[in-house]
mmCIF file with all atom_site columns, C-alpha atoms in Angstrom:
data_model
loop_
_atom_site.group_PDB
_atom_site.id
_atom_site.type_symbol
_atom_site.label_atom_id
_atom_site.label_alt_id
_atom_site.label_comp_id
_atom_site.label_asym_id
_atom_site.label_entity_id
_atom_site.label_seq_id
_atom_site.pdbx_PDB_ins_code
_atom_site.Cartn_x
_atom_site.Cartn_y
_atom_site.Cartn_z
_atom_site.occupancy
_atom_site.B_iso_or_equiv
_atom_site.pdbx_formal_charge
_atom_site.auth_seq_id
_atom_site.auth_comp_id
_atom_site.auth_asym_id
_atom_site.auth_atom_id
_atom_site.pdbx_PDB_model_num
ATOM 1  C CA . UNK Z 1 1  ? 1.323   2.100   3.597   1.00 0.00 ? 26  UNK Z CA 1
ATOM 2  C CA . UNK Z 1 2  ? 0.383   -1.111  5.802   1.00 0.00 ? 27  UNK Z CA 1
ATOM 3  C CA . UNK Z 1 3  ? -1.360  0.967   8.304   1.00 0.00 ? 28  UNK Z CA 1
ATOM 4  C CA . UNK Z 1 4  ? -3.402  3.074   5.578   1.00 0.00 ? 29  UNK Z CA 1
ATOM 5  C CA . UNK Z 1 5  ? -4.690  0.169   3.948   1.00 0.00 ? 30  UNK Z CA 1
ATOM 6  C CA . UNK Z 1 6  ? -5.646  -1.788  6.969   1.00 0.00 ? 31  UNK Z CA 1
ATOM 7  C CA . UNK Z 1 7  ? -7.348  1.645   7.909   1.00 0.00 ? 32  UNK Z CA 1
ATOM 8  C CA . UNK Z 1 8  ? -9.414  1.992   4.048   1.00 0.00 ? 33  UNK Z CA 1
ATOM 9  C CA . UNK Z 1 9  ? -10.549 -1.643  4.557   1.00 0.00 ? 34  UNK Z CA 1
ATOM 10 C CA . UNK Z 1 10 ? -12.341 -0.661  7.986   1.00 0.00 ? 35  UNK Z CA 1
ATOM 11 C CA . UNK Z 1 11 ? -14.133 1.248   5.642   1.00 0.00 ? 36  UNK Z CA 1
ATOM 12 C CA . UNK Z 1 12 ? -15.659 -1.390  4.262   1.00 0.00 ? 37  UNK Z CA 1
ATOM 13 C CA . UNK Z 1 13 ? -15.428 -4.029  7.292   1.00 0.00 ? 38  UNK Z CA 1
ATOM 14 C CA . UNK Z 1 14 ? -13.083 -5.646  6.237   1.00 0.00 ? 39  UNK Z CA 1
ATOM 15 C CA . UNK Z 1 15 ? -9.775  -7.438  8.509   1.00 0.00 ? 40  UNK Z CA 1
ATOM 16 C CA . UNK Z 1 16 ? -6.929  -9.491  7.291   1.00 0.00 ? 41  UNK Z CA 1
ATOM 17 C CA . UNK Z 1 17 ? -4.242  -11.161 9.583   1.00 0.00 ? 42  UNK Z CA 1
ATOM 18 C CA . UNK Z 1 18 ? -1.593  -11.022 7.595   1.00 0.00 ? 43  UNK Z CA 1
ATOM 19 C CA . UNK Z 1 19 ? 0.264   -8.507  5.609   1.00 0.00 ? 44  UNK Z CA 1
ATOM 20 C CA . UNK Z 1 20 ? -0.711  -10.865 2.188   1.00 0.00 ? 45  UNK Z CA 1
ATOM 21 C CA . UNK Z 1 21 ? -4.135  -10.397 3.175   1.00 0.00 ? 46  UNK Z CA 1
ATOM 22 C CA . UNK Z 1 22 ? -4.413  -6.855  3.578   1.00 0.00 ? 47  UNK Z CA 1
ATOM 23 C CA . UNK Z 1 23 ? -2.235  -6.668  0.188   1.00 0.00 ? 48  UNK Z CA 1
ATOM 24 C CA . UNK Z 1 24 ? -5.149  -9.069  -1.677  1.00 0.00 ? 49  UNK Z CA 1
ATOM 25 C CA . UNK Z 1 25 ? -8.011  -7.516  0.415   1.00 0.00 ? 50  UNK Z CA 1
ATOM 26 C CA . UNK Z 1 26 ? -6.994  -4.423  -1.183  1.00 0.00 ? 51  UNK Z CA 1
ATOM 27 C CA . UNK Z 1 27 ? -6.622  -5.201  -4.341  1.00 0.00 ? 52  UNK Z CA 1
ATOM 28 C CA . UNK Z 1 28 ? -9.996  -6.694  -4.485  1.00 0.00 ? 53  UNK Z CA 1
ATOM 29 C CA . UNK Z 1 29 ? -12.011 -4.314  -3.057  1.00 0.00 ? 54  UNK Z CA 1
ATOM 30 C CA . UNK Z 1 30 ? -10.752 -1.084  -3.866  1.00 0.00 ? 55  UNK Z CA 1
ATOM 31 C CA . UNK Z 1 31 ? -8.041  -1.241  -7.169  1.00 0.00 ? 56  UNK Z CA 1
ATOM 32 C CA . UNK Z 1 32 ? -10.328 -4.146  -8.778  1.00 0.00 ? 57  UNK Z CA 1
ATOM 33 C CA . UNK Z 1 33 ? -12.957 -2.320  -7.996  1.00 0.00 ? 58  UNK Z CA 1
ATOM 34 C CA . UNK Z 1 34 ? -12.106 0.582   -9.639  1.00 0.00 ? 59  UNK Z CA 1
ATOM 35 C CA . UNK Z 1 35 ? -12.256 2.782   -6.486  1.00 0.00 ? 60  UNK Z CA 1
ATOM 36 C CA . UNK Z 1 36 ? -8.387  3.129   -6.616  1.00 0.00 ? 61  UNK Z CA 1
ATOM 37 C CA . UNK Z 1 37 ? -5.628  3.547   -9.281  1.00 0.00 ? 62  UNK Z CA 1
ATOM 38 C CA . UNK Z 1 38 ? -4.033  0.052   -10.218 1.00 0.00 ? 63  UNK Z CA 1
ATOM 39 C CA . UNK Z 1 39 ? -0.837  1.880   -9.159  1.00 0.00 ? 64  UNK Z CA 1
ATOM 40 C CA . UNK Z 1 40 ? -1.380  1.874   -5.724  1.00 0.00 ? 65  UNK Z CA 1
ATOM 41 C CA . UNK Z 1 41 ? -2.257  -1.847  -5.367  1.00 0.00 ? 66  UNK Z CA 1
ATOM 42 C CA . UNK Z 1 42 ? 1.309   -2.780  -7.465  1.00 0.00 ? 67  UNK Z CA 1
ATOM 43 C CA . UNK Z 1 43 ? 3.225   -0.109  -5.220  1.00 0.00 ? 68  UNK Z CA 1
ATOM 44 C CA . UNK Z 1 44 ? 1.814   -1.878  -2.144  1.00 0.00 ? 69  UNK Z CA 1
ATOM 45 C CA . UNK Z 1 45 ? 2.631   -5.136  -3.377  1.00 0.00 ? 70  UNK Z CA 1
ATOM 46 C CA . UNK Z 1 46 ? 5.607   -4.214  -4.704  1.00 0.00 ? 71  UNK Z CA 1
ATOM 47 C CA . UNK Z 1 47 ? 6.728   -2.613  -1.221  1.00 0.00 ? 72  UNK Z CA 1
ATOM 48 C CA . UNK Z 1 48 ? 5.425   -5.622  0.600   1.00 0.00 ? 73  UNK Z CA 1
ATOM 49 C CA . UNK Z 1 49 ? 7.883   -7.987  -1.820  1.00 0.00 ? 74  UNK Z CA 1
ATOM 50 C CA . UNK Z 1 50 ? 11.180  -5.592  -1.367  1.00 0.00 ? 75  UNK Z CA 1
ATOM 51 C CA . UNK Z 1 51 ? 10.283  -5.515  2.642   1.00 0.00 ? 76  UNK Z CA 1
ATOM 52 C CA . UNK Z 1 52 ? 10.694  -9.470  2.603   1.00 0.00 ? 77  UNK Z CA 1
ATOM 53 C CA . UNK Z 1 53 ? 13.774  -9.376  0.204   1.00 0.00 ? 78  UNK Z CA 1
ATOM 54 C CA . UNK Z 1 54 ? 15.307  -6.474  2.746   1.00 0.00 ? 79  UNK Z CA 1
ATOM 55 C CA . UNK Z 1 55 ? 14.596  -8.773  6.086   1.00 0.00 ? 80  UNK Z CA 1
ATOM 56 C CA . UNK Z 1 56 ? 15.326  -11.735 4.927   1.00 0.00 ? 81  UNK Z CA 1
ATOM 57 C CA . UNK Z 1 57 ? 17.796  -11.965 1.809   1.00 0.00 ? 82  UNK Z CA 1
ATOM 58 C CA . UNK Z 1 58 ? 21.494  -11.485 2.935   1.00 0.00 ? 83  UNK Z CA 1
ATOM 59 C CA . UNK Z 1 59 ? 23.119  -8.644  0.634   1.00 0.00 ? 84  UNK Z CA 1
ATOM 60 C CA . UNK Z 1 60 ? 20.344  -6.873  -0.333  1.00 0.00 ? 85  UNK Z CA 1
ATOM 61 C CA . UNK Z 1 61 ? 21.397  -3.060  -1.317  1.00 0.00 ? 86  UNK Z CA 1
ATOM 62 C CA . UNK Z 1 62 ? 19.296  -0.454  -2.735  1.00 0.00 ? 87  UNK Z CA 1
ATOM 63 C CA . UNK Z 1 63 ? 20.479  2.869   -4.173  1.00 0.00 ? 88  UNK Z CA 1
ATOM 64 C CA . UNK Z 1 64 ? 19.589  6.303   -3.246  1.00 0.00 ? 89  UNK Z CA 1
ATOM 65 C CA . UNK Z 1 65 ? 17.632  7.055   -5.999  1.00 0.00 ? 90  UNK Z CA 1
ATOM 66 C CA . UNK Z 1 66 ? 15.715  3.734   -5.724  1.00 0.00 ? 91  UNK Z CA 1
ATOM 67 C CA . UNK Z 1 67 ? 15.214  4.518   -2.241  1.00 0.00 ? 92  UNK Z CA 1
ATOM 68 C CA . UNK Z 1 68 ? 13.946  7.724   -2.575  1.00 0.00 ? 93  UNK Z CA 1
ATOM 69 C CA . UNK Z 1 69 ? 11.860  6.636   -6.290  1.00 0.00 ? 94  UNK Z CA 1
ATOM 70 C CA . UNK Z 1 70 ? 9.740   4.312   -3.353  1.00 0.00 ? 95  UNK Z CA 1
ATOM 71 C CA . UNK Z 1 71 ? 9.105   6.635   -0.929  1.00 0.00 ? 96  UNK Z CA 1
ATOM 72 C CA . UNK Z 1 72 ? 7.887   9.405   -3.398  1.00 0.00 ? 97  UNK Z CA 1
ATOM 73 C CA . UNK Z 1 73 ? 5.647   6.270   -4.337  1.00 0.00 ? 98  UNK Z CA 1
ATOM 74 C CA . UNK Z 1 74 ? 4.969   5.730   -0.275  1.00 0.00 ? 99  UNK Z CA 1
ATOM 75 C CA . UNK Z 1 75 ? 4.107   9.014   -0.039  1.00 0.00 ? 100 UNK Z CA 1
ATOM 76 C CA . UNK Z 1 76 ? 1.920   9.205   -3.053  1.00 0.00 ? 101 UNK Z CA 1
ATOM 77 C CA . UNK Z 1 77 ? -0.315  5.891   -1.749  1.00 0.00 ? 102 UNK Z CA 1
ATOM 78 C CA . UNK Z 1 78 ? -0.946  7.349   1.629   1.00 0.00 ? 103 UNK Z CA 1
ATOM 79 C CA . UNK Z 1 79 ? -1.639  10.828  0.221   1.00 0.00 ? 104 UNK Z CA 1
ATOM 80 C CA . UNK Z 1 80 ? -4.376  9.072   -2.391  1.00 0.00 ? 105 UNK Z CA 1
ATOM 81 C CA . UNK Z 1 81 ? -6.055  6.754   0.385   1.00 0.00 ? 106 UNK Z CA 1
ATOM 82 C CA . UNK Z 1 82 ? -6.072  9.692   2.876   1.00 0.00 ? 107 UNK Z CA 1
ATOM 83 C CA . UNK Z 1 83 ? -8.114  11.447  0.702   1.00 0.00 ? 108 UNK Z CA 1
ATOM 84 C CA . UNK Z 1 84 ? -10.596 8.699   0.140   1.00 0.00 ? 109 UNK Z CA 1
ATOM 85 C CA . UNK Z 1 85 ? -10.749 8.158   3.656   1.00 0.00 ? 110 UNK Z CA 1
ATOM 86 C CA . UNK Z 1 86 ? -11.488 11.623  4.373   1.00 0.00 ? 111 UNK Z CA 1
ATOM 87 C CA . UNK Z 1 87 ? -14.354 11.364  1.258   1.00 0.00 ? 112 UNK Z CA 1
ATOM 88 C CA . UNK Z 1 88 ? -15.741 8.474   3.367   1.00 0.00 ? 113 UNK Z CA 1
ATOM 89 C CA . UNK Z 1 89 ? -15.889 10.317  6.697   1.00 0.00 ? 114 UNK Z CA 1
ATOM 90 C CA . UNK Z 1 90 ? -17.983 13.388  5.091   1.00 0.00 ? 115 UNK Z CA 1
ATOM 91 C CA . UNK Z 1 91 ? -20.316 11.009  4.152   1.00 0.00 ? 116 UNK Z CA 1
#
């Protein structure tokens, strides 16, 4: 999900270094402005916050179902910015 929307804000010349900043970049530009669902901004956020819990946070357990609830999400971002990237490209 990192990747893809480092890639969609190329699209509009636009580089972060750091993972925050891609996270904010993107909600700016593309969920704020209406380009993208709100959905996909909170997924990547909310994937962004569980990544830090799961590196850093000693204990941290997540269930099957939970697991597989975010990467049906996962797969659902990268499946909605492909597309847009592929819009952009034709143009």
């Amino acid at each position: 999900m990192f990747f893809m929307a480092e890639a969609i804000l190329l699209t509009k010349g636009l580089k972060a270094s750091s993972h925050k900043g891609v996270i904010t970049l993107f909600g700016e530009h593309f969920v704020k402005a209406g380009i993208l669902r709100k959905e996909l901004g909170k997924v990547l956020n909310d994937s962004y916050d569980s990544r830090q819990i799961g590196d850093y946070a000693i204990g941290f357990k997540i269930t099957k179902e939970e697991a597989e609830s975010r990467l049906e999400k996962a797969r659902n971002f990268v499946t909605e910015v492909e597309q847009h990237l592929k819009e952009v490209i034709k143009k």
